[in-house]
XYZ file of C-alpha atoms in Angstrom:
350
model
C 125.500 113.233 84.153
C 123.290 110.192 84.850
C 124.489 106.766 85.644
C 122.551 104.079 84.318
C 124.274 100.659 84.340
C 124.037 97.224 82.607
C 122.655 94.544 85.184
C 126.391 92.092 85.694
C 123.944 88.961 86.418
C 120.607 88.949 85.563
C 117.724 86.349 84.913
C 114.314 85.970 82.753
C 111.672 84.124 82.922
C 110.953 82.021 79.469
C 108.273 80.494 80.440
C 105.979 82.562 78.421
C 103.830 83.350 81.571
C 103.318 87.103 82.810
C 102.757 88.230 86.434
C 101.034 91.462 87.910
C 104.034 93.975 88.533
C 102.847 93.931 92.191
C 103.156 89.928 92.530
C 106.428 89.484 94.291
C 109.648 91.476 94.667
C 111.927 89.281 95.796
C 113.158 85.592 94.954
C 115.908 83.217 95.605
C 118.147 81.553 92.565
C 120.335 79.163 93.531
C 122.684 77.181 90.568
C 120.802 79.520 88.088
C 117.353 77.946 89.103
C 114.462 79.221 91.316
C 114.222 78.227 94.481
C 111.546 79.526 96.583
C 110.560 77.904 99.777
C 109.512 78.386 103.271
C 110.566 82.026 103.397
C 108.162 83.324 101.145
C 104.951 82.909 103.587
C 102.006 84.136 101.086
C 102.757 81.656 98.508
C 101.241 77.599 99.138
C 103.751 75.151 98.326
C 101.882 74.221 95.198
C 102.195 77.416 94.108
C 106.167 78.023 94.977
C 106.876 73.919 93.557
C 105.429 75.666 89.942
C 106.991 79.008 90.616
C 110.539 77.059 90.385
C 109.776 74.649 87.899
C 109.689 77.561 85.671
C 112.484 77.882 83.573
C 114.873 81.000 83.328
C 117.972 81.716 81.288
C 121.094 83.346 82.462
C 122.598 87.216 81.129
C 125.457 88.743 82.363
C 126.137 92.285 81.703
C 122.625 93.030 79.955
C 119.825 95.275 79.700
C 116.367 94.166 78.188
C 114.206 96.896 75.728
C 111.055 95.656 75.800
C 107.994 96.814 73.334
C 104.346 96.789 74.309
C 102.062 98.253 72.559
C 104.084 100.577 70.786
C 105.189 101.468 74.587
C 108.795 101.294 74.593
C 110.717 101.037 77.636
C 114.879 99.592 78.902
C 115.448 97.374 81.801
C 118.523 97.692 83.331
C 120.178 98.587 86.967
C 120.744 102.014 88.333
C 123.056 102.856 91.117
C 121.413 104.266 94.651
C 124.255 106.767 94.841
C 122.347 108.609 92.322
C 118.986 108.402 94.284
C 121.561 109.582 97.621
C 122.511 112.359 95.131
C 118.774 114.103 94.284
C 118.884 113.148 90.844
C 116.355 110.403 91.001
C 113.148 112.769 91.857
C 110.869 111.584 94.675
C 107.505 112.903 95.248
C 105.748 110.372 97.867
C 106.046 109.570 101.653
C 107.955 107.123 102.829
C 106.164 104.133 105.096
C 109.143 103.310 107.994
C 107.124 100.364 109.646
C 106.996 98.999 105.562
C 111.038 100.021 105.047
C 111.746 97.869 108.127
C 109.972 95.171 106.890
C 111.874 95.114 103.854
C 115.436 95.971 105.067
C 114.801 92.516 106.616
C 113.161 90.719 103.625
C 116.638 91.530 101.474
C 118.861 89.278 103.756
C 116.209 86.470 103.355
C 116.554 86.851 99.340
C 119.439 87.021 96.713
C 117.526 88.534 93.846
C 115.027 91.520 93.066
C 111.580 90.260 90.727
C 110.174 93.602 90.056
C 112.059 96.697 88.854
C 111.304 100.265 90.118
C 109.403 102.040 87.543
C 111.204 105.409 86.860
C 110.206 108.170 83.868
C 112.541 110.340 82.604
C 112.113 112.907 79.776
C 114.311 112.180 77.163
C 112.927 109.988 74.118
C 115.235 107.542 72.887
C 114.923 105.817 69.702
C 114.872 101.723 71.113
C 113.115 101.101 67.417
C 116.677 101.961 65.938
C 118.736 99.557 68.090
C 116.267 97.089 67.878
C 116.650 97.280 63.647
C 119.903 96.612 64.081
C 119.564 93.997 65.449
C 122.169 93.413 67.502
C 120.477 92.067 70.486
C 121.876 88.538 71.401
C 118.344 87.049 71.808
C 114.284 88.289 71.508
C 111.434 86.685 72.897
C 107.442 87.282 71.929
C 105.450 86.811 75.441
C 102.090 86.643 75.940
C 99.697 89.844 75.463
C 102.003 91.355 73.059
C 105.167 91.833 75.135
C 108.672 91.660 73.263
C 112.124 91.517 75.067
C 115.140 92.123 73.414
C 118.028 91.052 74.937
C 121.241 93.408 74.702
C 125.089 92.363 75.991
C 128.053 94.310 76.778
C 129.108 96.336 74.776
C 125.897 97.061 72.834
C 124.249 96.946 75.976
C 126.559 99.963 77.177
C 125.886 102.118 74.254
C 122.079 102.073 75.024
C 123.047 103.100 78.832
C 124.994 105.673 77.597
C 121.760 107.606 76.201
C 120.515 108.677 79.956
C 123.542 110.454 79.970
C 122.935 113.778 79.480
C 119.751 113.469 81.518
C 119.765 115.610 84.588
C 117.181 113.646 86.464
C 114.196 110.737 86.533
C 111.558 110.613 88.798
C 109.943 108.027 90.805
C 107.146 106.675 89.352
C 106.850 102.860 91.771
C 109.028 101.907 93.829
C 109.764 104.252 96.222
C 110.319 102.036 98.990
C 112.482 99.994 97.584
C 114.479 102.495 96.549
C 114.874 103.908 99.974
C 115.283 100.501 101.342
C 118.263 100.137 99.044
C 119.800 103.034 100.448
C 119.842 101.816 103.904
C 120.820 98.216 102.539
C 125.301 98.255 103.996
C 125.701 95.631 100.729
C 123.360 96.654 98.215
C 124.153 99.184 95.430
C 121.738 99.041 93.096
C 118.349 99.211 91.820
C 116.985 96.780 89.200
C 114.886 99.484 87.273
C 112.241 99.856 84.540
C 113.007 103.534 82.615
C 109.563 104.452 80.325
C 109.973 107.876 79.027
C 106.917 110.312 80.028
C 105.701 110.040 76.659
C 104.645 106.926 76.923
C 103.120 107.069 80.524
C 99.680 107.773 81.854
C 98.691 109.231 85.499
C 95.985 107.329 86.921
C 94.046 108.379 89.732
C 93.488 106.349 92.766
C 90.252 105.994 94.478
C 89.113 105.408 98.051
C 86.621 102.958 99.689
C 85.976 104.066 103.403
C 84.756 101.206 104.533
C 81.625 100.192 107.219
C 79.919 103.965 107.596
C 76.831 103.747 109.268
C 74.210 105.718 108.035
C 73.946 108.027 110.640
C 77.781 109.103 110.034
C 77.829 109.650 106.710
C 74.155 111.606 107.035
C 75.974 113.878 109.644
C 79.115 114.369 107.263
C 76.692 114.903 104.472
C 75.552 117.871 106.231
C 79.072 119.224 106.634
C 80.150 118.994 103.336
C 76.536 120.492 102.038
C 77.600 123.504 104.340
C 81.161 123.904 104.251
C 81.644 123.038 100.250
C 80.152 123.524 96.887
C 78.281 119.737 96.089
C 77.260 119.346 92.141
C 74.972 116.825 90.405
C 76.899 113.352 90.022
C 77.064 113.553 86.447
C 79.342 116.457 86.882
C 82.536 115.729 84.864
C 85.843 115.552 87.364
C 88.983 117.694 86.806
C 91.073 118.947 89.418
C 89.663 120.242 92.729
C 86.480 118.122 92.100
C 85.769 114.725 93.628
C 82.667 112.191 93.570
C 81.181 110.480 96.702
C 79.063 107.261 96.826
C 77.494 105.424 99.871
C 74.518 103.586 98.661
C 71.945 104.929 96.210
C 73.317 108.507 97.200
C 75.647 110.174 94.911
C 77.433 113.930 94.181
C 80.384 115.359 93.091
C 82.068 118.173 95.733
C 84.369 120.671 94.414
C 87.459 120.881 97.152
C 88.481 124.386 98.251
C 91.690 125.923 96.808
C 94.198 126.765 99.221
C 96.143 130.082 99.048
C 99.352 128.463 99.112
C 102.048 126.213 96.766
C 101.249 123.046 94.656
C 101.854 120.669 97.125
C 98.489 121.933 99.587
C 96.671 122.296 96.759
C 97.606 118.400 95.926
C 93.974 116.588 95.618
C 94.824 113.983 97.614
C 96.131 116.025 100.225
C 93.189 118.506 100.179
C 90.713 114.756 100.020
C 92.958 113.760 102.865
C 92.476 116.549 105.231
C 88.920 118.852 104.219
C 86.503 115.360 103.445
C 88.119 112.604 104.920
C 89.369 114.499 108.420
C 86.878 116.953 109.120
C 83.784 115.366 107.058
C 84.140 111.780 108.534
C 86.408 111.884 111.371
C 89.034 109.906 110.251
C 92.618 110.327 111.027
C 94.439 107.469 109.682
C 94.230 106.682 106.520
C 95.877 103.116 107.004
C 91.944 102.102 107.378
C 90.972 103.128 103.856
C 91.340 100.706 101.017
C 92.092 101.948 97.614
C 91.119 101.174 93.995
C 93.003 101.701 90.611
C 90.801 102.635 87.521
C 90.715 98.796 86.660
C 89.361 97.651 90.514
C 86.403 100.761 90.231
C 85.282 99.057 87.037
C 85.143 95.961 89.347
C 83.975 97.322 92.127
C 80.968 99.098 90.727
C 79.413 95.904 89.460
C 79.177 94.418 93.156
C 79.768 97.381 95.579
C 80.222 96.860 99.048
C 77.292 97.956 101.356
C 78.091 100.558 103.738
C 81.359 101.670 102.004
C 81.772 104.862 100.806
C 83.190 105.584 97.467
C 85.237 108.527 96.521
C 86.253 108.722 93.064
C 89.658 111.452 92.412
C 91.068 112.696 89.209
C 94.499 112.559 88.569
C 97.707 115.200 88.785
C 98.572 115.865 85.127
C 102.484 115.440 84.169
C 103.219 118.605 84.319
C 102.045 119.125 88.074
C 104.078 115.749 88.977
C 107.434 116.888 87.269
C 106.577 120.386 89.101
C 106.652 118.643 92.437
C 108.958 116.327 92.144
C 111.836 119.106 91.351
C 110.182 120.868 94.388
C 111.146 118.264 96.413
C 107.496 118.309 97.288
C 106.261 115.155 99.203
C 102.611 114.189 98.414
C 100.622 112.056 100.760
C 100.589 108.371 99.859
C 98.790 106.473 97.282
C 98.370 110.290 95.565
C 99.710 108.743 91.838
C 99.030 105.619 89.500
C 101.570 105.077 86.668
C 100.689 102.734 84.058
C 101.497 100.975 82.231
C 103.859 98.906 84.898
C 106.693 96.393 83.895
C 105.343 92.976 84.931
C 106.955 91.235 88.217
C 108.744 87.543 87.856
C 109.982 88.281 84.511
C 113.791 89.797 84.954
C 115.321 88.770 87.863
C 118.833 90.689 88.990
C 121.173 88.738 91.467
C 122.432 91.461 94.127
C 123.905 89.211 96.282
């Protein structure tokens, strides 16, 4: 049985205005008002004095649905003993130098600003407790998002419908998840649940930035050897990948491993036959990486000398599969979207 919980003091943000889901994770609220300051260092002070003149309204023992475009989804808190227990699903590496940093960051803070995004399979009918509308209060935000406020008990009763789910899975957030579980005071999780149904897996591409020309002629030659290159129109699906660098362009088809999911992963197969052994590079803390949105971007004004390498995503099916593996892909191997927005619900942990 899965414990999802109602969120004993929680926050939003009515000031109509929505944030990327990456924007910040934590805040400080002091006499129910925000109240950022010095600690949070990549913020000016004109921007933190506007942050906190934003107002927020108080719920205690809530959870939020929210609608966006016909994307349905429940805000609420989850425990980390059920993370401890294997029945939240994790599929990505861990970063220690970034879970240090954050261990640290929660005694600076008293509230989380961006819930973990977890999917789970079961689809629950949020249209029907929304109709009967007993929420205690809605709001319309901008771009089409809609909040509906739920208390006690009638909050309960839609917490209650995760219980006969045997697991969720990670889909952001795993960090802070494992941070939490570290954390000797914190308990919880503040946590967006979107069934499956209503998510998409987005690939994420690669920029390898300032290849000389020499380089990338000599891994050129490599991969023209070692692997099977196509035209650039060639379509992507698994196994296949596209390289850029300047005017030169092709799609090379990676080479299936005789093994489990997991080494047959894209990314991990990108990581270690192109990236490795093509270019020479070992850490991939020097690459920068693009969602679908940032390509479209990037592609209009491309940097020079950068290589490009454009990957297709894992289907759902593949990321359920290893997840309940307990199969670890390499980092930066999934894009769930959509993504809850950051500095909208705020939970008070401490």
């Amino acid at each position: 049985m899965l414990e999802i919980n109602v969120l004993e003091k929680s926050f939003i943000n009515i000031s109509g205005e929505i944030y990327d889901s990456e924007y910040i994770n934590l805040v400080n609220i002091e006499d129910d008002k925000l109240a950022l300051d010095e600690r949070t260092l990549f913020l000016t002070r004109l921007e933190k004095e506007r942050l906190n003149g934003q107002p927020i309204k108080n719920y205690n023992d809530a959870v939020y649905v929210f609608k966006y475009n016909q994307v349905f989804g429940l805000v609420g808190d989850v425990p980390i003993k059920e993370y401890n227990s294997g029945k939240i699903k994790c599929h990505e590496l861990v970063m220690p130098d970034t879970v240090q940093g954050m261990l640290s960051n929660l005694h600076s803070y008293n509230c989380e600003a961006a819930p973990v995004l977890l999917a789970h399979r079961k689809k629950i009918n949020y249209s029907y407790y929304i109709s009967e509308k007993k929420y205690v209060e809605n709001f319309s935000l901008n771009g089409g998002l809609e909040i509906y406020v739920f208390c006690g008990k009638e909050a309960a009763k839609i917490t209650k419908e995760f219980e006969d789910e045997e697991s969720i899975y990670v889909a952001d957030g795993h960090h802070r998840l494992y941070t939490t579980s570290l954390s000797s005071f914190k308990r919880s999780v503040l946590s967006c649940l979107i069934s499956f149904e209503y998510l998409d897996i987005l690939p994420i591409h690669r920029i390898i930035p300032n290849i000389d020309a020499q380089l990338f002629e000599n891994a050129k030659e490599f991969i023209y050897t070692k692997f099977n290159v196509m035209k650039e129109n060639t379509p992507l699906s698994k196994g296949k990948i596209r390289l850029e660098y300047e005017e030169e362009k092709f799609v090379v088809s990676l080479i299936e491993l005789n093994s489990d999911a997991f080494w047959n992963n894209d990314i991990y197969r990108l990581n270690t036959q192109i990236i490795s052994q093509a270019f020479r590079i070992f850490d991939t803390g020097s690459l920068q990486y693009l969602s679908d949105t940032d390509l479209k971007n990037y592609k209009s004004s491309p940097g020079k000398k950068n290589i490009l390498i454009e990957t297709y995503p894992i289907t759902k099916e593949e990321f359920i599969n290893c997840a309940n593996n307990n199969t670890i892909m390499p980092p930066k191997s999934t894009w769930f979207a959509p993504k809850f927005p950051s500095f909208l619900i705020f939970k008070k942990y401490s």
